[in-house]
PDB file of C-alpha atoms in Angstrom:
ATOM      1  CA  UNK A   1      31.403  11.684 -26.662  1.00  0.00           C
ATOM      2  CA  UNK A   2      30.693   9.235 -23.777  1.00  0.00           C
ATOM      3  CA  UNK A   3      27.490  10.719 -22.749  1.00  0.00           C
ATOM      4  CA  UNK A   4      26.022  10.970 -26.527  1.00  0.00           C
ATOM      5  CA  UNK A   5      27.153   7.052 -26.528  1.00  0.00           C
ATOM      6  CA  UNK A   6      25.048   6.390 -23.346  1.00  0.00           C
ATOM      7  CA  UNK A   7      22.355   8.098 -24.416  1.00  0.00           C
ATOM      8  CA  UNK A   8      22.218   6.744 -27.923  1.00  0.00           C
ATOM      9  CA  UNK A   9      22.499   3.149 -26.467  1.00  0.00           C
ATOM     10  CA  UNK A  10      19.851   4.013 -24.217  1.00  0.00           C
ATOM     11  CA  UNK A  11      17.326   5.402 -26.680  1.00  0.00           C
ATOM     12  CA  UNK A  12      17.959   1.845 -29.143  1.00  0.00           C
ATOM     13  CA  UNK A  13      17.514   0.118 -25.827  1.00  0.00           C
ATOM     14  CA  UNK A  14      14.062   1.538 -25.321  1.00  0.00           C
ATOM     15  CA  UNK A  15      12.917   1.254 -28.666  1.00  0.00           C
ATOM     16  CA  UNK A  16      13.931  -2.117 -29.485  1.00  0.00           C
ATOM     17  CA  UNK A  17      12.472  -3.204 -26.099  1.00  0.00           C
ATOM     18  CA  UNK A  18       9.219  -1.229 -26.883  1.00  0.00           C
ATOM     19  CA  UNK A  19       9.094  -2.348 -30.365  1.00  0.00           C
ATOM     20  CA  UNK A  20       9.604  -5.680 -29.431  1.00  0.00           C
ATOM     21  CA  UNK A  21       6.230  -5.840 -27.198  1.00  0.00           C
ATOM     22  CA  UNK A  22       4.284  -4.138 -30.074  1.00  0.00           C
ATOM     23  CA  UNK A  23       5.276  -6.148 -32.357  1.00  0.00           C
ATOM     24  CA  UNK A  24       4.455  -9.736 -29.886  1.00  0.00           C
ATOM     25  CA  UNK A  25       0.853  -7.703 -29.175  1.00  0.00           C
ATOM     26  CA  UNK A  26       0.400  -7.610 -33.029  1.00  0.00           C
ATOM     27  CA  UNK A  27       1.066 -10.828 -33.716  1.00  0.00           C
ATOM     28  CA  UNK A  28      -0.922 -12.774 -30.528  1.00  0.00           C
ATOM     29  CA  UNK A  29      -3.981 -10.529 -31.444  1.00  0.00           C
ATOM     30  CA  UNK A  30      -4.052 -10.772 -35.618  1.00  0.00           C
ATOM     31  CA  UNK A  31      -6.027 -13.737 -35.874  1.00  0.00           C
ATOM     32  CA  UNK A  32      -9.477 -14.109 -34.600  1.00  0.00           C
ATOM     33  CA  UNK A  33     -10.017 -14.497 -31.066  1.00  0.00           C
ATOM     34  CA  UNK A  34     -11.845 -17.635 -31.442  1.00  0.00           C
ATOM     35  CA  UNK A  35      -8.903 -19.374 -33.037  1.00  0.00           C
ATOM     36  CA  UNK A  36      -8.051 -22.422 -31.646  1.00  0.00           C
ATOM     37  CA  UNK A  37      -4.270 -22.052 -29.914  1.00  0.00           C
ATOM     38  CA  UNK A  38      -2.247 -24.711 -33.040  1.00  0.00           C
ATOM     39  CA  UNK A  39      -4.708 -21.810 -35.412  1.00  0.00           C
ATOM     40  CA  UNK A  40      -3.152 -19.470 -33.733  1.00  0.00           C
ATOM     41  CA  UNK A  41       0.166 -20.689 -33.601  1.00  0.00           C
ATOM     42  CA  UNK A  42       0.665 -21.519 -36.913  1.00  0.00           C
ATOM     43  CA  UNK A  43      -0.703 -18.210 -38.054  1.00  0.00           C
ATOM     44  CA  UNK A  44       1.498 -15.907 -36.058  1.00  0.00           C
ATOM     45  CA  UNK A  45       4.928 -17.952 -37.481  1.00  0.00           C
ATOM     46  CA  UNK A  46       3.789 -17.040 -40.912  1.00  0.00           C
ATOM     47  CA  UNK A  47       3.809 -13.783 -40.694  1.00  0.00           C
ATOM     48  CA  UNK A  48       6.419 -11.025 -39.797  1.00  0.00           C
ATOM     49  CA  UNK A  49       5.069  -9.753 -36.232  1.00  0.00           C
ATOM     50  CA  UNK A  50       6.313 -12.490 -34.325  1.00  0.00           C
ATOM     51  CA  UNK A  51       9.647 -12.683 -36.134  1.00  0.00           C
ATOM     52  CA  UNK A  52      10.359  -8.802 -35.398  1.00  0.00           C
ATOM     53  CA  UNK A  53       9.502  -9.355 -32.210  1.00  0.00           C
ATOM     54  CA  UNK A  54      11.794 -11.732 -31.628  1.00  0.00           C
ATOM     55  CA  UNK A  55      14.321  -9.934 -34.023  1.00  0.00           C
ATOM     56  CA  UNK A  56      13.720  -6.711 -31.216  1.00  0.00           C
ATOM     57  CA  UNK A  57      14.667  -9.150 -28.220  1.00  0.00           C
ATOM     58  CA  UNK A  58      18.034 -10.639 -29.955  1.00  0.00           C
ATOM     59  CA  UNK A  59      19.143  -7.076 -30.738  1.00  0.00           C
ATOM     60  CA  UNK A  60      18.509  -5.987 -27.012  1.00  0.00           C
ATOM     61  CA  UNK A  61      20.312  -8.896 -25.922  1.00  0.00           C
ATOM     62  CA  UNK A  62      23.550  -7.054 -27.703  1.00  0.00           C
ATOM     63  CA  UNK A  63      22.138  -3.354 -27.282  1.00  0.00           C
ATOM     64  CA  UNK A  64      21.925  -3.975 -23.502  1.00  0.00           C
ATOM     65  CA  UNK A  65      24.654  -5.220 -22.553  1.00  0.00           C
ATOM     66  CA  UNK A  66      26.677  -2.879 -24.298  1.00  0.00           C
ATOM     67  CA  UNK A  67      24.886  -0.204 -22.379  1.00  0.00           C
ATOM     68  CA  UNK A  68      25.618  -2.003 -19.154  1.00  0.00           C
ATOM     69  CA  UNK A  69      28.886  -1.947 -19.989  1.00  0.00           C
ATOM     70  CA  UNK A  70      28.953   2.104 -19.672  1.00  0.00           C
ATOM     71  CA  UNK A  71      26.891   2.870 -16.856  1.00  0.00           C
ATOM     72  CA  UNK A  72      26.161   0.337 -13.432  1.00  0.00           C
ATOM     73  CA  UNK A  73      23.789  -2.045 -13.062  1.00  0.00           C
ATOM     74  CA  UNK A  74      21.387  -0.079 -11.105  1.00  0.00           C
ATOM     75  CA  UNK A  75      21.383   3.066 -12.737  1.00  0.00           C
ATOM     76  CA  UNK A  76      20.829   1.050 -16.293  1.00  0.00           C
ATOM     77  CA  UNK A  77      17.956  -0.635 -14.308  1.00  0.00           C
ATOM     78  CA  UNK A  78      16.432   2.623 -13.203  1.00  0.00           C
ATOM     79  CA  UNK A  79      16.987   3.977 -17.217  1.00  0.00           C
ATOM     80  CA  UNK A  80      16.075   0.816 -18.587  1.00  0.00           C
ATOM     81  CA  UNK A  81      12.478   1.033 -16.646  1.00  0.00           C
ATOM     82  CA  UNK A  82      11.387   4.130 -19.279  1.00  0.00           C
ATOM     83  CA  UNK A  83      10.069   1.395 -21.297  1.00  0.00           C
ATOM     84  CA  UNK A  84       7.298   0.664 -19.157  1.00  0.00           C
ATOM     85  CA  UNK A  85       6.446   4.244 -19.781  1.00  0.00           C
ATOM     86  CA  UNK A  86       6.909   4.066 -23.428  1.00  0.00           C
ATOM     87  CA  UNK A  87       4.789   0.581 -23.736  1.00  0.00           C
ATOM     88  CA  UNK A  88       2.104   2.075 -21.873  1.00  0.00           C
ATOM     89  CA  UNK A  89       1.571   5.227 -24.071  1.00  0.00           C
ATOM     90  CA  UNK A  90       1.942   3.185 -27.415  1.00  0.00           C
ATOM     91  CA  UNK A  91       0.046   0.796 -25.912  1.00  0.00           C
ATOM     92  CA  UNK A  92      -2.772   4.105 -26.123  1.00  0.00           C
ATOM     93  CA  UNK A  93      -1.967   5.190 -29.286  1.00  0.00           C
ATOM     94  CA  UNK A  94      -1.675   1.915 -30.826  1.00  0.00           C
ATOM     95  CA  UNK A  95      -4.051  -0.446 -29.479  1.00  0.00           C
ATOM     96  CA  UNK A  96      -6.396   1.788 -28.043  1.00  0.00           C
ATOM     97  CA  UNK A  97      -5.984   0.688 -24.256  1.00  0.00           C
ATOM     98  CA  UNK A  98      -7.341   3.558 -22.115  1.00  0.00           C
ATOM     99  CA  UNK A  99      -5.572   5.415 -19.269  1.00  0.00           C
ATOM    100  CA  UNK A 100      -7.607   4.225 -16.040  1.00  0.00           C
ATOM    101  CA  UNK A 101      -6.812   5.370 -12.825  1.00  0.00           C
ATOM    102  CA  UNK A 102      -6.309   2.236 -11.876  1.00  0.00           C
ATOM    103  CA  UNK A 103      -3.720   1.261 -14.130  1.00  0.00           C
ATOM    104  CA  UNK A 104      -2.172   4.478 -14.114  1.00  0.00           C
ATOM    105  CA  UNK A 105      -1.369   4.238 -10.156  1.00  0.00           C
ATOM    106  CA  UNK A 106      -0.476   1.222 -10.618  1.00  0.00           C
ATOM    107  CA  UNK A 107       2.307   1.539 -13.464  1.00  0.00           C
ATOM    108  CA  UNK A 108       3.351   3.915 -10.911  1.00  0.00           C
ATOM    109  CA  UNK A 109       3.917   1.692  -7.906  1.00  0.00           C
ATOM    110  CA  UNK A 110       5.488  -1.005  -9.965  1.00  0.00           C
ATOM    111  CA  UNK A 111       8.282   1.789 -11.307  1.00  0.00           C
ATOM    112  CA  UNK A 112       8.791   2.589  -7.704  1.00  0.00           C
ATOM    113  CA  UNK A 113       9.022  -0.717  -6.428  1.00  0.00           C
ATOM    114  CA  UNK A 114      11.438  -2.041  -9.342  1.00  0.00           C
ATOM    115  CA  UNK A 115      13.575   1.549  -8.595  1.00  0.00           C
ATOM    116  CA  UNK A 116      13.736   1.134  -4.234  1.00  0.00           C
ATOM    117  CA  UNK A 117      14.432  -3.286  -5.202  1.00  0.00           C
ATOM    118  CA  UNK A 118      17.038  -1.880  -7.572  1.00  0.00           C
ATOM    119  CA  UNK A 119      18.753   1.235  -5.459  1.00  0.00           C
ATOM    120  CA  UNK A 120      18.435  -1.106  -2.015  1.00  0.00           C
TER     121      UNK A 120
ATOM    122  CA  UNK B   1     -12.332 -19.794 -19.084  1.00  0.00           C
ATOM    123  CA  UNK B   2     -13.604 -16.198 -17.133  1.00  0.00           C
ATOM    124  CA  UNK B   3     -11.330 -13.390 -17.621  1.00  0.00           C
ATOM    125  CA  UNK B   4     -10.659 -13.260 -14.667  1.00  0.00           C
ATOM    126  CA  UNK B   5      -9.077 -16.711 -14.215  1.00  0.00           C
ATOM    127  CA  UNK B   6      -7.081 -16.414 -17.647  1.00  0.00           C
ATOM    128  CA  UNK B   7      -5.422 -13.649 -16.291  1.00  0.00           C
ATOM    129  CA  UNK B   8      -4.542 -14.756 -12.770  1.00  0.00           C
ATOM    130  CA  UNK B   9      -3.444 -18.476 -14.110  1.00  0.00           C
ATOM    131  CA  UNK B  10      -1.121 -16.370 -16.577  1.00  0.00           C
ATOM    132  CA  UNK B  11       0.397 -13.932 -14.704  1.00  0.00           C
ATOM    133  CA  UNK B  12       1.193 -16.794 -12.020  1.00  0.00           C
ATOM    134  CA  UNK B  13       2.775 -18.946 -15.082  1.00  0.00           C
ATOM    135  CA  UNK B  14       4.962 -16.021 -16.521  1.00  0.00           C
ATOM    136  CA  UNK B  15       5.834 -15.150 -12.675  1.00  0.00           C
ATOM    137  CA  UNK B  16       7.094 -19.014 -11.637  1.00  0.00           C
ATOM    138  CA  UNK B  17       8.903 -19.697 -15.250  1.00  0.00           C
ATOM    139  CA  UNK B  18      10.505 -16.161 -15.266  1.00  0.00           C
ATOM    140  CA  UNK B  19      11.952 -16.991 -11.864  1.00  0.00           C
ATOM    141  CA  UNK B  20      12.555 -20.541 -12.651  1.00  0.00           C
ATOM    142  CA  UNK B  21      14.909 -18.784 -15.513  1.00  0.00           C
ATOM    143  CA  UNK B  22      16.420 -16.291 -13.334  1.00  0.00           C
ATOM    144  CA  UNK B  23      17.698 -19.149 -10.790  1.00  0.00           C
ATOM    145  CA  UNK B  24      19.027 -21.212 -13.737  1.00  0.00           C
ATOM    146  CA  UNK B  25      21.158 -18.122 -14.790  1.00  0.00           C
ATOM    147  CA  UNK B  26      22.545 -17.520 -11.489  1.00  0.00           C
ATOM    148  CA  UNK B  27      23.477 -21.624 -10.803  1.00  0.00           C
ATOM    149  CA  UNK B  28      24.695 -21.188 -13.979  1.00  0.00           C
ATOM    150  CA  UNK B  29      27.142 -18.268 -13.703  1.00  0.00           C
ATOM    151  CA  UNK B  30      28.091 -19.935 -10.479  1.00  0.00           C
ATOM    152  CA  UNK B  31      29.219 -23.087 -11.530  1.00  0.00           C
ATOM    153  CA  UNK B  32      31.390 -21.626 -14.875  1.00  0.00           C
ATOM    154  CA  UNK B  33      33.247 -19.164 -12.566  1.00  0.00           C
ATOM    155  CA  UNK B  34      35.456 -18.007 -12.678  1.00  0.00           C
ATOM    156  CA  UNK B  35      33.767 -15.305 -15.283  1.00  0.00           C
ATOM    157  CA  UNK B  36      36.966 -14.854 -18.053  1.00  0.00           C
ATOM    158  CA  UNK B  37      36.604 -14.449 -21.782  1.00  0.00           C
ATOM    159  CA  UNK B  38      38.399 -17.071 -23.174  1.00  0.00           C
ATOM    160  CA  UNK B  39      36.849 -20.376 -24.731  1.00  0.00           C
ATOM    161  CA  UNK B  40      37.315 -23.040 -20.911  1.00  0.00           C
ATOM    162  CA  UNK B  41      34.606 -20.262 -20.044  1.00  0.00           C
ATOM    163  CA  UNK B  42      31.737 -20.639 -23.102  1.00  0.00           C
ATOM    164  CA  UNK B  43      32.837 -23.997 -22.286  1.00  0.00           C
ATOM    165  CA  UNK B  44      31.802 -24.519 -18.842  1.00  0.00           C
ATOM    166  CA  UNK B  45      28.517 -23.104 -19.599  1.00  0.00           C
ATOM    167  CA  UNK B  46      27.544 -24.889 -22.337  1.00  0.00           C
ATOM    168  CA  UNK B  47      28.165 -28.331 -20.963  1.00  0.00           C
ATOM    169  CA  UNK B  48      26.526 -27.184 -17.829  1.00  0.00           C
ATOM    170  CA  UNK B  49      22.733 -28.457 -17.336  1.00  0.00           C
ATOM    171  CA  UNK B  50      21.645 -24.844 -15.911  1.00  0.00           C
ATOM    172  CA  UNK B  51      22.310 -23.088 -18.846  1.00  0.00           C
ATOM    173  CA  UNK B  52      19.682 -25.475 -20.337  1.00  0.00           C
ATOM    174  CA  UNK B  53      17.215 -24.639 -18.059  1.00  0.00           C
ATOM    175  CA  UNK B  54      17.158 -21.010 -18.332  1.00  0.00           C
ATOM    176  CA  UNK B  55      16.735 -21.599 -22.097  1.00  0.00           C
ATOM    177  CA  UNK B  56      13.316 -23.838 -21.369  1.00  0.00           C
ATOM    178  CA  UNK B  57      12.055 -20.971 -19.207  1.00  0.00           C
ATOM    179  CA  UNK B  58      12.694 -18.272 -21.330  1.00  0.00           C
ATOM    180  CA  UNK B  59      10.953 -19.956 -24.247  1.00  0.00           C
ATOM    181  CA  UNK B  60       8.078 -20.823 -21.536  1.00  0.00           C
ATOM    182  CA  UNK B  61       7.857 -17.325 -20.620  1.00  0.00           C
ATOM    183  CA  UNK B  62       7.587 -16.656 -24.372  1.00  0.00           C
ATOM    184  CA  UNK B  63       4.640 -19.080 -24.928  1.00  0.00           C
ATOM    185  CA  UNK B  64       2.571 -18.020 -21.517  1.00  0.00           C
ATOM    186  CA  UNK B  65       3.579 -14.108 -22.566  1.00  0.00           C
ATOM    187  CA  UNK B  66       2.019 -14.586 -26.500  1.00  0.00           C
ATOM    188  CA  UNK B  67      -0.767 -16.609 -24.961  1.00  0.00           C
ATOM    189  CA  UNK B  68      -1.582 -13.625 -22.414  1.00  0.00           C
ATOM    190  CA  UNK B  69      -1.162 -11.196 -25.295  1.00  0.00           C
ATOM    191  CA  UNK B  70      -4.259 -12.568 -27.121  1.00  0.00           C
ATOM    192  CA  UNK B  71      -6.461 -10.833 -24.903  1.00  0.00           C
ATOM    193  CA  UNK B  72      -4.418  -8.341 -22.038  1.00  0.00           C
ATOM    194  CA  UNK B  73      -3.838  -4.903 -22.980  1.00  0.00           C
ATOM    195  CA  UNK B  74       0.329  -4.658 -23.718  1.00  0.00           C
ATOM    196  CA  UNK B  75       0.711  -1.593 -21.134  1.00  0.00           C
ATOM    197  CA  UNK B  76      -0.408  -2.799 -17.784  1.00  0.00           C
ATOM    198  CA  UNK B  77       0.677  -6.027 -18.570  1.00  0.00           C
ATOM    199  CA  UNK B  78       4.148  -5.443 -19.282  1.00  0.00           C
ATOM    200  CA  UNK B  79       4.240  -3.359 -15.655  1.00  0.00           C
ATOM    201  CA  UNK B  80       2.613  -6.471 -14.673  1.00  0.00           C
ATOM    202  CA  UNK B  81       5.417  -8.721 -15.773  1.00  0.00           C
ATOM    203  CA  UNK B  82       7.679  -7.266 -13.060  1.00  0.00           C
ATOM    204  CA  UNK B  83       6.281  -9.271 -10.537  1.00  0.00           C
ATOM    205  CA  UNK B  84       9.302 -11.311 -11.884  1.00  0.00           C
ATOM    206  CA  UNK B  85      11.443  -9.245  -9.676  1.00  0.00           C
ATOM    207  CA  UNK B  86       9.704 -10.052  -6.481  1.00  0.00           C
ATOM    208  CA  UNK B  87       9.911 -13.991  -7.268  1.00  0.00           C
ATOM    209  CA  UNK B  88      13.481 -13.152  -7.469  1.00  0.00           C
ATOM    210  CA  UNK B  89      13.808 -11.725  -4.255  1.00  0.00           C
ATOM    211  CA  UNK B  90      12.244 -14.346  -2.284  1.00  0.00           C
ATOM    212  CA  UNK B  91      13.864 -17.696  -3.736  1.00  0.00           C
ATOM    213  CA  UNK B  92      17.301 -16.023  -3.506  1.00  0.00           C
ATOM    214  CA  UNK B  93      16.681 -15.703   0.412  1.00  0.00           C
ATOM    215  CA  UNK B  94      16.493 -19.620   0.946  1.00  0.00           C
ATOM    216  CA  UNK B  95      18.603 -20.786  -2.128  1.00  0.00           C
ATOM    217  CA  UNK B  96      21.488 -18.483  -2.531  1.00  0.00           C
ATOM    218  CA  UNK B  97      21.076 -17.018   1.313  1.00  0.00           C
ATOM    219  CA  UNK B  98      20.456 -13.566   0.168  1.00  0.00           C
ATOM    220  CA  UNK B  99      19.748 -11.264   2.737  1.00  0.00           C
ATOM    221  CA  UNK B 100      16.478  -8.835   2.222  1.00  0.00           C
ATOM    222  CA  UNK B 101      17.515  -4.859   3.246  1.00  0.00           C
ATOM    223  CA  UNK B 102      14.222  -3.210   4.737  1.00  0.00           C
ATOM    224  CA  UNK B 103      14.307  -1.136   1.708  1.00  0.00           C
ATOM    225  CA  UNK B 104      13.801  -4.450  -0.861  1.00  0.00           C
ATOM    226  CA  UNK B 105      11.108  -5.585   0.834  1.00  0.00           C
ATOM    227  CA  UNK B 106       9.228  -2.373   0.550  1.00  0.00           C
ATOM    228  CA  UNK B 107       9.828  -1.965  -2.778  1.00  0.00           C
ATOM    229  CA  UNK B 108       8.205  -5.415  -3.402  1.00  0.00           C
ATOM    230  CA  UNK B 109       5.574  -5.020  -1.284  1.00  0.00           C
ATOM    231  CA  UNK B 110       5.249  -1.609  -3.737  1.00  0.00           C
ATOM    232  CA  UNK B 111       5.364  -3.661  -6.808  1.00  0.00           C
ATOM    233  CA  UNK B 112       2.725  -6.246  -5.402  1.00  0.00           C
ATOM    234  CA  UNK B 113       0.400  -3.242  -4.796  1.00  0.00           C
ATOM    235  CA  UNK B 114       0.935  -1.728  -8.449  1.00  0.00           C
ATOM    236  CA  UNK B 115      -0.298  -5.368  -9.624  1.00  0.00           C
ATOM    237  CA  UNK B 116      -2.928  -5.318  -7.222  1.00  0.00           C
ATOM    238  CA  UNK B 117      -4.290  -2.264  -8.543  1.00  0.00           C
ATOM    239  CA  UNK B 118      -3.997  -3.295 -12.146  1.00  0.00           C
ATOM    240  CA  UNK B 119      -6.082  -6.617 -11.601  1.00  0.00           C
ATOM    241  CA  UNK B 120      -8.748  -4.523  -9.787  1.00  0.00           C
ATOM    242  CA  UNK B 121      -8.480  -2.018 -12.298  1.00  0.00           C
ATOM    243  CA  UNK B 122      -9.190  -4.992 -14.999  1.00  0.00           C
ATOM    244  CA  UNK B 123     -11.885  -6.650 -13.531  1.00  0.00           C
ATOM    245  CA  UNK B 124     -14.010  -4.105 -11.988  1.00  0.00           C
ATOM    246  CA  UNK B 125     -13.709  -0.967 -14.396  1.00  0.00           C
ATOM    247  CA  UNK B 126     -12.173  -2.430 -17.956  1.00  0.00           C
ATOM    248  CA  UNK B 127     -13.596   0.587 -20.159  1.00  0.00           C
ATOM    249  CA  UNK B 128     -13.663   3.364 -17.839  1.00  0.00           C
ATOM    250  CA  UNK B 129     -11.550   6.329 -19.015  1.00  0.00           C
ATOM    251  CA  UNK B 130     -10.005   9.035 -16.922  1.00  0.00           C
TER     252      UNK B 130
END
């Protein structure tokens, strides 16, 4: 029961954090890019983007800490970092943003830094 | 504004006010301990000026991240935003005399690299596909 808990908790973690981003890249880019920033401001409050986004970041406030409170701190760290994965791919499939090398070695040294900060 | 400059001014800005959060949590926790759950607790940190200043930063990091979002590509910026965790790691050393393990400091050194890589990556080759 305890490890379908964990993993459940770990999933809604990912996809709330995920969702969250995709939702704040939706809003920041649906008006024009020549928008002045009050334009663009006022625009993203009145529609629902921003709101989920935030919506995303108020349930992961709950979501993660009761995760934390099953596993440790650095192990929830190390699970928690699948979302950089997860962003990245939507972030293909969604928006388009190509896999360059560059950025692909780099997503990889910044999930092995944040995993020998968090496990030192 | 060049690219270029948008970029390094924002990561910078979400870098600082991220920390600047970060050390307002921990001065926080610090002065309301001991941690118990019972109301003298939410108490203490309420009426404690910290808490407040966590609150700015996060909804400065909120600004400088929709602001960055107009224009950076979600993925590499997100891995990007852990540059947070380095900040960390070097204000705790002089403020709450954390000591750094050989180990930390390579894995920030890692992270600085992975960032490195992603603003070359950004400016040199933007549509390039592998």
């Amino acid at each position: 029961m305890k490890p379908l808990l964990i993993t459940v908790l770990w999933a809604l973690n990912i996809l709330v954090d995920s969702g969250g981003h995709f939702a704040f890249k939706l809003a920041a880019i649906e008006p024009a890019a020549d928008a002045s920033t009050l334009e663009h401001w006022r625009h993203m409050l009145r529609r629902p983007w921003l709101w989920l986004g935030i919506f995303c970041f108020i349930a992961e406030f709950v979501l993660w800490l009761a995760f934390l409170s099953l596993v440790p701190l650095a192990e929830g760290v190390l699970l928690g970092m699948m979302s950089i994965v997860v962003i990245m791919v939507g972030g293909r499939i969604v928006f388009k943003e190509h896999f360059t090398r560059p950025r692909i070695i780099g997503m990889a040294l910044i999930i092995a830094g944040v995993a020998i900060v968090g496990l030192g | 504004m060049s690219l270029k400059r948008f970029y390094l001014l924002g990561f910078v800005v979400l870098m600082v006010v991220d920390t600047f959060s970060q050390i307002c949590f921990k001065m926080a926790a610090t002065h309301a301990e001991p941690f118990r759950i019972e109301p003298e607790w939410v108490i203490r940190v309420v009426t404690n000026p910290w808490v407040y200043g966590a609150i700015l930063g996060y909804i400065g990091a909120f600004v400088t991240w929709m602001t960055l979002l107009r224009h950076a590509p979600v993925g590499p910026s997100f891995a990007a935003s852990h540059l947070e965790v380095v900040g960390v790691m070097i204000v705790s050393v002089p403020l709450f005399g954390e000591a750094l393990s050989a180990w930390q400091m390579v894995g920030a050194a890692l992270i600085v690299a992975g960032v490195v890589s992603l603003a070359i990556g950004e400016t040199s080759e933007p549509h390039v596909q592998v």
